[in-house]
Short mmCIF file of C-alpha atoms in Angstrom, two decimals:
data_model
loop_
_atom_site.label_atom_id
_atom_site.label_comp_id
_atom_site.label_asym_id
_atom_site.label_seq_id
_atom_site.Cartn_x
_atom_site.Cartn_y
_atom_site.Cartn_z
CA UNK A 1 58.27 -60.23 -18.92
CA UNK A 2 55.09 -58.34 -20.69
CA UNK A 3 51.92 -59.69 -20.37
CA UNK A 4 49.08 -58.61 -22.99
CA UNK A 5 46.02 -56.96 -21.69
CA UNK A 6 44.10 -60.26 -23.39
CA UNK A 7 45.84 -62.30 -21.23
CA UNK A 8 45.17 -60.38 -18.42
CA UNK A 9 41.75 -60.73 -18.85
CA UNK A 10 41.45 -64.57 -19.39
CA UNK A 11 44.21 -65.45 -16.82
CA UNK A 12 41.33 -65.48 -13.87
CA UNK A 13 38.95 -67.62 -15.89
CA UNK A 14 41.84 -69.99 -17.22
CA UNK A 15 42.58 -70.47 -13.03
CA UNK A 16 39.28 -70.70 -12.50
CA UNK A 17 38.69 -73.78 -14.56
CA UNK A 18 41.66 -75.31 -13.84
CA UNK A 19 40.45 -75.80 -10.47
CA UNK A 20 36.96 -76.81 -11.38
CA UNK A 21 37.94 -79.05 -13.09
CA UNK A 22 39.84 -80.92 -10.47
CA UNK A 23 36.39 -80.88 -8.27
CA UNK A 24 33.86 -83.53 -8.50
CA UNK A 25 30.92 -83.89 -11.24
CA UNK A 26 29.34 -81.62 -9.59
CA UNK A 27 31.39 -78.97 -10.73
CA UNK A 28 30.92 -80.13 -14.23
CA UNK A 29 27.89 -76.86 -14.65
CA UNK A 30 30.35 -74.31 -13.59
CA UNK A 31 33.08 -75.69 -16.34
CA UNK A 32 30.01 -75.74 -18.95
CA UNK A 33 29.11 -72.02 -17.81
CA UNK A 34 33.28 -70.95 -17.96
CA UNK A 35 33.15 -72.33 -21.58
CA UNK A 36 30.56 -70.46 -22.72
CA UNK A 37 31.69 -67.13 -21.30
CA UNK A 38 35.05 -67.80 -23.35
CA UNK A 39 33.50 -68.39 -26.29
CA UNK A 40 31.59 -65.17 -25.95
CA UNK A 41 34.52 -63.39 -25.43
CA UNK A 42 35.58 -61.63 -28.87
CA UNK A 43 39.27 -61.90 -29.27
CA UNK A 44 39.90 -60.38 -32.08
CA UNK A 45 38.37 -56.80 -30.50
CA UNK A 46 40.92 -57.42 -27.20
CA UNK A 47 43.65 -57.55 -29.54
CA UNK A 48 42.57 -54.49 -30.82
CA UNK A 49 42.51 -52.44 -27.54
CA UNK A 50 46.48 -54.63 -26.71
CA UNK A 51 47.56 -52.61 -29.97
CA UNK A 52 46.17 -49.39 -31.38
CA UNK A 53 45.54 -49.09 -35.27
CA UNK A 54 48.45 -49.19 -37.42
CA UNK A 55 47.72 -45.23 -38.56
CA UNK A 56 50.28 -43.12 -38.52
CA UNK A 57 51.23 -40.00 -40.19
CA UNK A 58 52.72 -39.75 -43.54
CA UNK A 59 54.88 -36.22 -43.00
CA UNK A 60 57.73 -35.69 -39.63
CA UNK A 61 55.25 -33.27 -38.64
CA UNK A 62 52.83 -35.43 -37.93
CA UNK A 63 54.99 -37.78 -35.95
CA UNK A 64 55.88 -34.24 -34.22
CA UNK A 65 59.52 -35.06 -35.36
CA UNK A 66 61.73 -32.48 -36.78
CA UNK A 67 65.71 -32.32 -38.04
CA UNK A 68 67.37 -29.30 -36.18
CA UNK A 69 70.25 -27.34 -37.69
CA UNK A 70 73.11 -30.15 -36.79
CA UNK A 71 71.06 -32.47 -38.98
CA UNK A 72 69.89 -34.48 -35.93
CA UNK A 73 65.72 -35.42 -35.40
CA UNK A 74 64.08 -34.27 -32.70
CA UNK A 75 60.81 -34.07 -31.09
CA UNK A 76 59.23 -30.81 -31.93
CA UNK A 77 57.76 -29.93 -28.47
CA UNK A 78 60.65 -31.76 -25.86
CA UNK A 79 63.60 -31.40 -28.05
CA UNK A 80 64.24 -35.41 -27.08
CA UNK A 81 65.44 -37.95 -29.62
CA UNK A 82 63.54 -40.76 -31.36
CA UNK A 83 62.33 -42.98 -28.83
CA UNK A 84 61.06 -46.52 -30.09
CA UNK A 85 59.29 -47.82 -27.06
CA UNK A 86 56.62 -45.45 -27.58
CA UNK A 87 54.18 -47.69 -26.41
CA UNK A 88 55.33 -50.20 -23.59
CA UNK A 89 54.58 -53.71 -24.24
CA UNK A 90 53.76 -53.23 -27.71
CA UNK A 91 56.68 -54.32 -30.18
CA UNK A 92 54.79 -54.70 -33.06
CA UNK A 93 53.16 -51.54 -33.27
CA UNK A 94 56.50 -49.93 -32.03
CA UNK A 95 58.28 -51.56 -35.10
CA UNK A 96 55.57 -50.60 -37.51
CA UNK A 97 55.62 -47.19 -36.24
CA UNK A 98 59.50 -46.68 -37.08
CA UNK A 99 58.78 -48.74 -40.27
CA UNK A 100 56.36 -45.36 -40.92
CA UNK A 101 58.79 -43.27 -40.06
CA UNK A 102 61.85 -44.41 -42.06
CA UNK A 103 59.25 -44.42 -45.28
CA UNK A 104 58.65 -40.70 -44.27
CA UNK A 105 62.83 -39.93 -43.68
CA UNK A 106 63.34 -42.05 -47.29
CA UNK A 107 61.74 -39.45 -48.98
CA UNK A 108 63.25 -36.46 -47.07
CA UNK A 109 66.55 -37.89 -47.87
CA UNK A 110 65.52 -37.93 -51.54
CA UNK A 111 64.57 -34.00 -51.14
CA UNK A 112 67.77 -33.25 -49.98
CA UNK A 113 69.38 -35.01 -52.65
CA UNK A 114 67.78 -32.93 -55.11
CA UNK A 115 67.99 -29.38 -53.11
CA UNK A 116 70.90 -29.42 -51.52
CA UNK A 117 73.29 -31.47 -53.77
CA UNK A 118 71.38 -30.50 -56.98
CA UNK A 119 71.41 -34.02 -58.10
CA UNK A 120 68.57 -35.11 -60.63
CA UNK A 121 66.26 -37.78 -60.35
CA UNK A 122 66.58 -40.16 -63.46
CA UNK A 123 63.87 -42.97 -63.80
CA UNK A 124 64.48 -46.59 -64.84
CA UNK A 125 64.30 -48.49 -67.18
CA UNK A 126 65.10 -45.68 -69.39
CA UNK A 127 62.38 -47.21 -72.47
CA UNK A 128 59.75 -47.57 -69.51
CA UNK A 129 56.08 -47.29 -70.66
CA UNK A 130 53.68 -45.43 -68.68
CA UNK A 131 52.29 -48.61 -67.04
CA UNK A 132 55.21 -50.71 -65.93
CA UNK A 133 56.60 -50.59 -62.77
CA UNK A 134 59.87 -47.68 -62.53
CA UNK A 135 63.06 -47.73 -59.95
CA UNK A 136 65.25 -44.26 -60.48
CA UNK A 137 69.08 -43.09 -59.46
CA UNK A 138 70.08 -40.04 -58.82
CA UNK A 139 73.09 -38.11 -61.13
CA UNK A 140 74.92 -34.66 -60.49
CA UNK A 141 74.21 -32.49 -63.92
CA UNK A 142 78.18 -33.33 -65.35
CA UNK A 143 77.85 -37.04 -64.56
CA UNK A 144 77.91 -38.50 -68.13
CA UNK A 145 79.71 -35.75 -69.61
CA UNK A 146 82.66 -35.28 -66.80
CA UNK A 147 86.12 -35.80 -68.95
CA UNK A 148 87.66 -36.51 -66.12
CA UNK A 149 86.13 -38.52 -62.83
CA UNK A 150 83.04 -39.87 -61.93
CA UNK A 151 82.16 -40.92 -58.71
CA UNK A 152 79.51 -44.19 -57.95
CA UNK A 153 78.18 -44.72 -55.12
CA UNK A 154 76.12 -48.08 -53.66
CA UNK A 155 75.00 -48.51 -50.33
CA UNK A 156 74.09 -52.06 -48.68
CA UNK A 157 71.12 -54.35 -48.51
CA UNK A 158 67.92 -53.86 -46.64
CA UNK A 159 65.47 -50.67 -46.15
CA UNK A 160 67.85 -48.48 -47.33
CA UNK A 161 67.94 -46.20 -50.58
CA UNK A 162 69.60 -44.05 -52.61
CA UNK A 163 71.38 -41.45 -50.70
CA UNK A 164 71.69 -43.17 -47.33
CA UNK A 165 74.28 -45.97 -45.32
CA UNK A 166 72.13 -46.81 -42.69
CA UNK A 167 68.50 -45.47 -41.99
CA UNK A 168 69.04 -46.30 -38.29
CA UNK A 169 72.13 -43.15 -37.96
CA UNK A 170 69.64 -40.98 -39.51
CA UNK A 171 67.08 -41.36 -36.62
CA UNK A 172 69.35 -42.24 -33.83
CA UNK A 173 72.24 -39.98 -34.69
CA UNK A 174 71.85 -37.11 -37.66
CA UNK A 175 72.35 -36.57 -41.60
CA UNK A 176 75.84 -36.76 -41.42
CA UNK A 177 76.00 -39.78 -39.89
CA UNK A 178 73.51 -42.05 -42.05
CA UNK A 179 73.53 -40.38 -45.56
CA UNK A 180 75.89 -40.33 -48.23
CA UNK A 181 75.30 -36.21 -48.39
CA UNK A 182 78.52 -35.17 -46.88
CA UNK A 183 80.06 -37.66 -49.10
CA UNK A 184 78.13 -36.34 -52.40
CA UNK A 185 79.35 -32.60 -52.09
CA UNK A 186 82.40 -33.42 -51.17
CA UNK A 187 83.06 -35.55 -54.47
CA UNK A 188 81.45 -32.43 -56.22
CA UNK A 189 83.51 -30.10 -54.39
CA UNK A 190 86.61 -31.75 -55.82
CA UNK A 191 85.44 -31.90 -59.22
CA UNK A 192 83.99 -35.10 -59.57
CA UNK A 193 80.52 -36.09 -61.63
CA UNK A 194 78.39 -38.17 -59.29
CA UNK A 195 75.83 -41.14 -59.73
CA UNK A 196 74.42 -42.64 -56.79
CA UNK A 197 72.78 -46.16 -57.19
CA UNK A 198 69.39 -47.43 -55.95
CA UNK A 199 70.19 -51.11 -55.89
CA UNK A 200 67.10 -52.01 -53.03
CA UNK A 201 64.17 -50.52 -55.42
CA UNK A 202 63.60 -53.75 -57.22
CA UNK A 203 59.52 -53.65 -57.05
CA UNK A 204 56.33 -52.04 -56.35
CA UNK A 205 53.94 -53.01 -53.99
CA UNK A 206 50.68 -53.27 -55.13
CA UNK A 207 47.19 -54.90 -53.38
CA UNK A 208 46.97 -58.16 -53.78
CA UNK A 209 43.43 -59.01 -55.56
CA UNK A 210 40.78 -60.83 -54.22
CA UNK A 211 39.85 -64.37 -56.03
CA UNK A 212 36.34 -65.22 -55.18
CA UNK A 213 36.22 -68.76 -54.51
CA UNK A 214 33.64 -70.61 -56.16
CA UNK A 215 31.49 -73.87 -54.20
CA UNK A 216 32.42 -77.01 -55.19
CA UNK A 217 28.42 -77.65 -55.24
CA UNK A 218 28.30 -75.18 -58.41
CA UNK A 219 29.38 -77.80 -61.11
CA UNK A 220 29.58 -81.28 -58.94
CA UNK A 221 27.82 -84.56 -59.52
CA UNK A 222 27.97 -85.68 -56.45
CA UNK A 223 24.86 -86.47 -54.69
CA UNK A 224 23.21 -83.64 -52.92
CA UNK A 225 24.21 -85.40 -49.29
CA UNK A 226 27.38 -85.97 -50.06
CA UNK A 227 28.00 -82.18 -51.46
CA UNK A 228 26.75 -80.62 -47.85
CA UNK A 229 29.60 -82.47 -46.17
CA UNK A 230 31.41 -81.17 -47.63
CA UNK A 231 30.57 -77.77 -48.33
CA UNK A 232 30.24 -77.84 -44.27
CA UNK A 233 33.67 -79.02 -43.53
CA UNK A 234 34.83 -76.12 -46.30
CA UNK A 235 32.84 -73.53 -44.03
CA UNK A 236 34.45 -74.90 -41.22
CA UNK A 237 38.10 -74.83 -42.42
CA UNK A 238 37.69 -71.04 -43.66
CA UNK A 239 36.01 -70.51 -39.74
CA UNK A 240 39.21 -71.89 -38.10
CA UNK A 241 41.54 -70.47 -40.79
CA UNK A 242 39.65 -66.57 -40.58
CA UNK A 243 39.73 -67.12 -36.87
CA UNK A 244 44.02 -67.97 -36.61
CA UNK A 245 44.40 -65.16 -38.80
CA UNK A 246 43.40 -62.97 -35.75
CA UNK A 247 46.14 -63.69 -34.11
CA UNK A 248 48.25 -63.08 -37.04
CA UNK A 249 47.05 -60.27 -38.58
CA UNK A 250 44.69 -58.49 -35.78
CA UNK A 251 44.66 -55.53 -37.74
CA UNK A 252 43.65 -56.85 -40.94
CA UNK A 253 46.73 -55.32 -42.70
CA UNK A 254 45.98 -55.43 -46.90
CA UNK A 255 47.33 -58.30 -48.39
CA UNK A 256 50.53 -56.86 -50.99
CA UNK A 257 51.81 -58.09 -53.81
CA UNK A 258 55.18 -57.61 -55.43
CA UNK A 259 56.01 -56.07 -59.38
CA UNK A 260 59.30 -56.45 -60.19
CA UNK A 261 61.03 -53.54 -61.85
CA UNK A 262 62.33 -54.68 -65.47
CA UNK A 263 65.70 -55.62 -65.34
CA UNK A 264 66.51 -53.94 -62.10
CA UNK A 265 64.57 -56.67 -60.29
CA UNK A 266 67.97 -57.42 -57.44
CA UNK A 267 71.06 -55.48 -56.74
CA UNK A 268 73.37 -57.25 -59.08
CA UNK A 269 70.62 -56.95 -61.91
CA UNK A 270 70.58 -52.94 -61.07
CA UNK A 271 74.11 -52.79 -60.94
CA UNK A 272 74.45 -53.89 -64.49
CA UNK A 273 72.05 -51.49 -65.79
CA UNK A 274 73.48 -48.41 -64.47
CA UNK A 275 76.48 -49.67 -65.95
CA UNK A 276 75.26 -50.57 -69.44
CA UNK A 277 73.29 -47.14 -69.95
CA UNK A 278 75.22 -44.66 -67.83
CA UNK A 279 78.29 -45.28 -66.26
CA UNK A 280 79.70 -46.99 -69.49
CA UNK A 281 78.18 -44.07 -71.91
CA UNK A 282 80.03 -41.50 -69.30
CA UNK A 283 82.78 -39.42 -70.56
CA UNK A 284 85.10 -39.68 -67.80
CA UNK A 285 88.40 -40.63 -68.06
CA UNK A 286 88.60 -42.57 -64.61
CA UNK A 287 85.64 -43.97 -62.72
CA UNK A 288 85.67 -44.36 -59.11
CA UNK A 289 83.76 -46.78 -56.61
CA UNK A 290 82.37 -46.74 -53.23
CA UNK A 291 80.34 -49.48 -52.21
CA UNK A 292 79.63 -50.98 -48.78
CA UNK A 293 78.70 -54.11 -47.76
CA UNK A 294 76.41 -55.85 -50.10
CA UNK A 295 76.86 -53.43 -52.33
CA UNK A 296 80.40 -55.15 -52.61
CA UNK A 297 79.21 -57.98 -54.00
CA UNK A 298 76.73 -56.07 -56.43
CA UNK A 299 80.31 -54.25 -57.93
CA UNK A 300 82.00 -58.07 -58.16
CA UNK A 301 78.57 -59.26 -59.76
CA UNK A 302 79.25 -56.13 -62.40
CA UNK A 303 83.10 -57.19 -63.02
CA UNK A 304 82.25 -61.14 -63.35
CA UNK A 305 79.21 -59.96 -65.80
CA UNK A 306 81.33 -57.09 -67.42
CA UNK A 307 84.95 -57.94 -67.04
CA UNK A 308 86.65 -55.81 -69.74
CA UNK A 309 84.81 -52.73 -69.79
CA UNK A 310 85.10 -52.21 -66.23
CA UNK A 311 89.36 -52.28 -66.34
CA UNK A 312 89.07 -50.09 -69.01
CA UNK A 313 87.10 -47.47 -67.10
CA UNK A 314 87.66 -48.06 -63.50
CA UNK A 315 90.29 -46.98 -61.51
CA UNK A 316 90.14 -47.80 -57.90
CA UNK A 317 87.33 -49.57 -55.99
CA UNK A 318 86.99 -48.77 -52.13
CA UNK A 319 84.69 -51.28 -49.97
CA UNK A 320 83.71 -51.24 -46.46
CA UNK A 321 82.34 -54.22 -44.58
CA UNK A 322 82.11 -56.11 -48.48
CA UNK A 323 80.25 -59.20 -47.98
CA UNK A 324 81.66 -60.13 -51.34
CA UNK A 325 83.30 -63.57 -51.90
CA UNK A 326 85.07 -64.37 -55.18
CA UNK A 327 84.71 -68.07 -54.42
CA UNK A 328 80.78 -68.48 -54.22
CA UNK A 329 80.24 -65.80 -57.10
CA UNK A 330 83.04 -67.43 -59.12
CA UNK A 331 85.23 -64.68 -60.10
CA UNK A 332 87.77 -65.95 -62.17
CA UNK A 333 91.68 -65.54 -61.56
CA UNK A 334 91.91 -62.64 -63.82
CA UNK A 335 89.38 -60.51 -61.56
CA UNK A 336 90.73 -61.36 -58.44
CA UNK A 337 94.75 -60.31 -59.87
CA UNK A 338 92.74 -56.81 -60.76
CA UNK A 339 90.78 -56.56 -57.13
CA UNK A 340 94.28 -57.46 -55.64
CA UNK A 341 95.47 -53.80 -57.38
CA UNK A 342 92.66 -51.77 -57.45
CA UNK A 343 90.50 -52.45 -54.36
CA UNK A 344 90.41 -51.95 -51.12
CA UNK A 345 88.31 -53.75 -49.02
CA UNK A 346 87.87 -51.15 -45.08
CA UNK A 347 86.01 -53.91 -42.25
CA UNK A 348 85.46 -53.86 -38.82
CA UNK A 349 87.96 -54.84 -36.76
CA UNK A 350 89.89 -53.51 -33.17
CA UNK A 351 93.13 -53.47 -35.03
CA UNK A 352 94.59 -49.80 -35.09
CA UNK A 353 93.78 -47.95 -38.29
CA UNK A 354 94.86 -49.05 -41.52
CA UNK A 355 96.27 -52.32 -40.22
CA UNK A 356 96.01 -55.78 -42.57
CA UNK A 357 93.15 -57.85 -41.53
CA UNK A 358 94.24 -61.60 -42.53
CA UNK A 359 91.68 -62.91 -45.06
CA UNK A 360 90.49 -66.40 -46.40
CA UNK A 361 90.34 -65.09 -49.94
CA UNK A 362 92.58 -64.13 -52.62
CA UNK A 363 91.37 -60.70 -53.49
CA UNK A 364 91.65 -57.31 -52.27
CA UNK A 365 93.30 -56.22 -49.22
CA UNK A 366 92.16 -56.15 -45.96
CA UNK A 367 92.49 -53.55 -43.96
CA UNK A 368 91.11 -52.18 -40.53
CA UNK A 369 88.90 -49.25 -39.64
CA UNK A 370 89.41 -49.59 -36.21
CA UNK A 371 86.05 -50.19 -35.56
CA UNK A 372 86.00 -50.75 -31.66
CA UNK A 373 82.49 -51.96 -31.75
CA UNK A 374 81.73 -54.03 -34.32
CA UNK A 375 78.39 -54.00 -35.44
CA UNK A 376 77.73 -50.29 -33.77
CA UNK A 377 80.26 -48.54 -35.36
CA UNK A 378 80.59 -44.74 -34.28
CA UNK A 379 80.50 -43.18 -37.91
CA UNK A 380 80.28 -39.47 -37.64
CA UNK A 381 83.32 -37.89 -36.47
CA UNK A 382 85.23 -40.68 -35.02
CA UNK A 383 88.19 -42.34 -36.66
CA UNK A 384 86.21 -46.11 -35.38
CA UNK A 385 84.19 -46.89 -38.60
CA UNK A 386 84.31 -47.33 -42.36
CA UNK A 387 81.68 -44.79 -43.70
CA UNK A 388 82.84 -42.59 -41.04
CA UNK A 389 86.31 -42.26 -42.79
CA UNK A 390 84.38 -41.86 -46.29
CA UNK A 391 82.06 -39.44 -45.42
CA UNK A 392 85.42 -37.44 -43.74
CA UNK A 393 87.72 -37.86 -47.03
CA UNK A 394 90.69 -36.40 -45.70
CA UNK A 395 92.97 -35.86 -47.99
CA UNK A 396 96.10 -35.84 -45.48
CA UNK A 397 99.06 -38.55 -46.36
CA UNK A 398 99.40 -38.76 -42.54
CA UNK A 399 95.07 -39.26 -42.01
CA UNK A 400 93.79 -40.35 -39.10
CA UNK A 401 90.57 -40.73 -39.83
CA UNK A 402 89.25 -44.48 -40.81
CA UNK A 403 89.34 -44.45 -44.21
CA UNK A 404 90.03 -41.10 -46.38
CA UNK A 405 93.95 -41.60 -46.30
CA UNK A 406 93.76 -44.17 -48.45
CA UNK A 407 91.10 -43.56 -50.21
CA UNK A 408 92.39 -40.86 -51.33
CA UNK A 409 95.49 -42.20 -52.21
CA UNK A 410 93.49 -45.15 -54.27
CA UNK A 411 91.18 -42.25 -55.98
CA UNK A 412 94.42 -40.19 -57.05
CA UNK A 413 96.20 -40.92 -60.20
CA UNK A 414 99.21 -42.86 -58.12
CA UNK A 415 99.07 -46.26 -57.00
CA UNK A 416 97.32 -47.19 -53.51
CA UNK A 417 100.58 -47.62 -50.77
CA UNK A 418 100.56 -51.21 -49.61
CA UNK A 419 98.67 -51.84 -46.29
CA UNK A 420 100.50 -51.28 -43.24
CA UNK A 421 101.62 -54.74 -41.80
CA UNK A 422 100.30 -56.14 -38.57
CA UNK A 423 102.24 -55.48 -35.58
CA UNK A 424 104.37 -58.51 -34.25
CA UNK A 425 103.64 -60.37 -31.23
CA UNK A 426 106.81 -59.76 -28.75
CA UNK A 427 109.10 -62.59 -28.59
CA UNK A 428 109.02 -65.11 -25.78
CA UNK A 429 112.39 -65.72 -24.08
#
């Protein structure tokens, strides 16, 4: 157990009065004297020495950080990995510090988009004026004009953003591991057009203003008496609310608030956009999904919201670790016939590779990706998770790998292979 450097300091007087105060009266002075010391002592400036400003640097090599040639970060001077605890005992500024750091690696991962798979960056809402608040997506230079495959891809919910699975692979592990890059060229590689989704950048954040508050004494009737109570109990309310909000906010972090991004203002609203004025105005014959977790239930949002266009265009759907549910988003019968054909739906599970995974609802198959850990899946180069599998795509009918072989199947022009059937339990004599 961690005990703040605050605490430290007022454990001896906190003992000391404790057993003053089970002395006589005349041991009342010394309480009186203890009382007075701790309301001297200023607690929002021991706070400040328990946790150093929240400044940090705004480029890797400032945080002395650095991706080597496998892709992984490391520490320019020790060559170690990313290590939270930076400071012991001091969460917060520990969490705020890889906050900074995953803004930073955001923004990398956005580079590399651009440089390295030569994707462009397209901003939204497409009619945006100069003033309103903008989201973008990224495109490969044949994505709306492709005859023959396109290739969409949506990550999951939370910090991530266009271009990665999981922010956490990227520090802890490498590139390979947390982006969608190895998944990108290879699409390209096999001739697809490419749009990857941004379905978390739903606002800006933007300093909240400051409303002066004006005395009640200004325009008041009230007798002059009367007005000084309460203008005193006011001054005392803002003293006892200024002085909680050192303990919450010892920093005095700037108050934010949000501007939502027209009509991209959740996942399922920025779904339907990239649909309505790119996807569906694509020239490709057959258009291809990947979309993992939440982004599952962004793609079921789009077919409930855009039922027919999307069975015209859309040929096979491949999920991993969906949190989808046809019941609570009410996809009717007809959706969940064509999920039931054209999706595939990869989770977590021990069962060997490929195996059905038994399912409460009547949609797509389940199937394993013989992810051993669930919740930690190993995803670069081990046959354990999901977005492992993708980011693999091997094309073999005998893959071994999580999730290429039939993914590959699904994105080919023959029908996905049923799932293989679980194994049965040996009889009991």
């Amino acid at each position: 157990m961690s005990i703040s450097l605050s605490s430290l300091i007022l454990l001896p007087i906190w003992i000391s009065m404790a057993q003053i105060q089970q002395g006589g009266p005349d041991e009342k002075e010394k309480t009186t004297a203890l009382k007075d010391l701790l309301s001297r002592i200023d607690l929002d400036e021991l706070m400040k020495k328990d946790e150093p400003p929240l400044d940090f640097p705004d480029t890797l090599e400032g945080f002395e950080y650095a991706f080597n040639e496998k892709g992984q970060l490391r520490h320019i001077k020790t060559g170690e990995p990313f290590v939270f605890n930076y400071r012991e005992d001091l969460h917060r500024w520990n969490q705020k510090r890889y906050e900074a750091l995953g803004e930073i690696i955001t923004k990398y991962v956005y580079e590399l988009l651009e440089k390295d798979c030569n994707l462009k960056k397209i901003s939204i809402p497409v009619d945006a004026t100069e003033s309103e608040p903008k989201s973008f997506i990224f495109m490969s230079e044949d994505a709306l004009t492709n005859p023959q495959k396109l290739m969409v891809l949506i990550h999951g919910s939370g910090v991530v953003r266009a271009g990665q699975w999981a922010r956490r692979l990227i520090i802890n592990e490498d590139l390979d591991s947390g982006t969608q890059i190895p998944f990108i060229k290879r699409a390209m590689d096999e001739g697809y057009g490419v749009i990857v989704l941004n379905p978390n950048e739903n606002y800006i954040e933007v300093e909240k203003p400051k409303i002066p508050v004006q005395s009640s004494s200004d325009s008041s009737d009230e007798p002059a008496e009367k007005r000084e109570r309460k203008d005193k109990v006011s001054k005392e309310t803002k003293k006892r609310r200024d002085f909680y909000e050192k303990y919450r906010n010892p920093q005095r972090e700037k108050e934010m608030m949000q501007l939502y991004i027209r009509e991209n203002g959740s996942p399922e609203e920025h779904a339907v956009y990239v649909w309505d004025h790119f996807i569906a105005q694509s020239a490709a014959e057959k258009v291809f999904f990947v979309a993992h977790s939440y982004g599952g239930l962004a793609f079921v949002e789009l077919m409930i919201q855009r039922e027919a266009d999307v069975k015209s265009k859309v040929t096979a759907v491949a999920l991993t670790d969906s949190v989808h549910n046809v019941w609570h988003q009410e996809a009717g019968k007809t959706i969940r016939e064509w999920m039931r054909e054209n999706c595939c739906n990869w989770v977590s599970s021990s069962e060997p590779l490929d195996t059905s995974v038994e399912s409460m609802l009547p949609d797509c198959p389940r199937v394993s990706a013989e992810a051993k850990q669930v919740g930690k899946p190993a995803w670069r180069g081990s046959p354990q998770s999901p977005l492992g599998g993708l980011q693999k795509w091997n094309t073999a009918p005998t893959a071994t790998s999580s999730l290429p072989g039939r993914a590959s199947r699904l994105f080919s022009n023959s029908s996905p292979k049923p799932p293989r059937p679980r194994a049965a339990p040996p009889s009991r004599l």
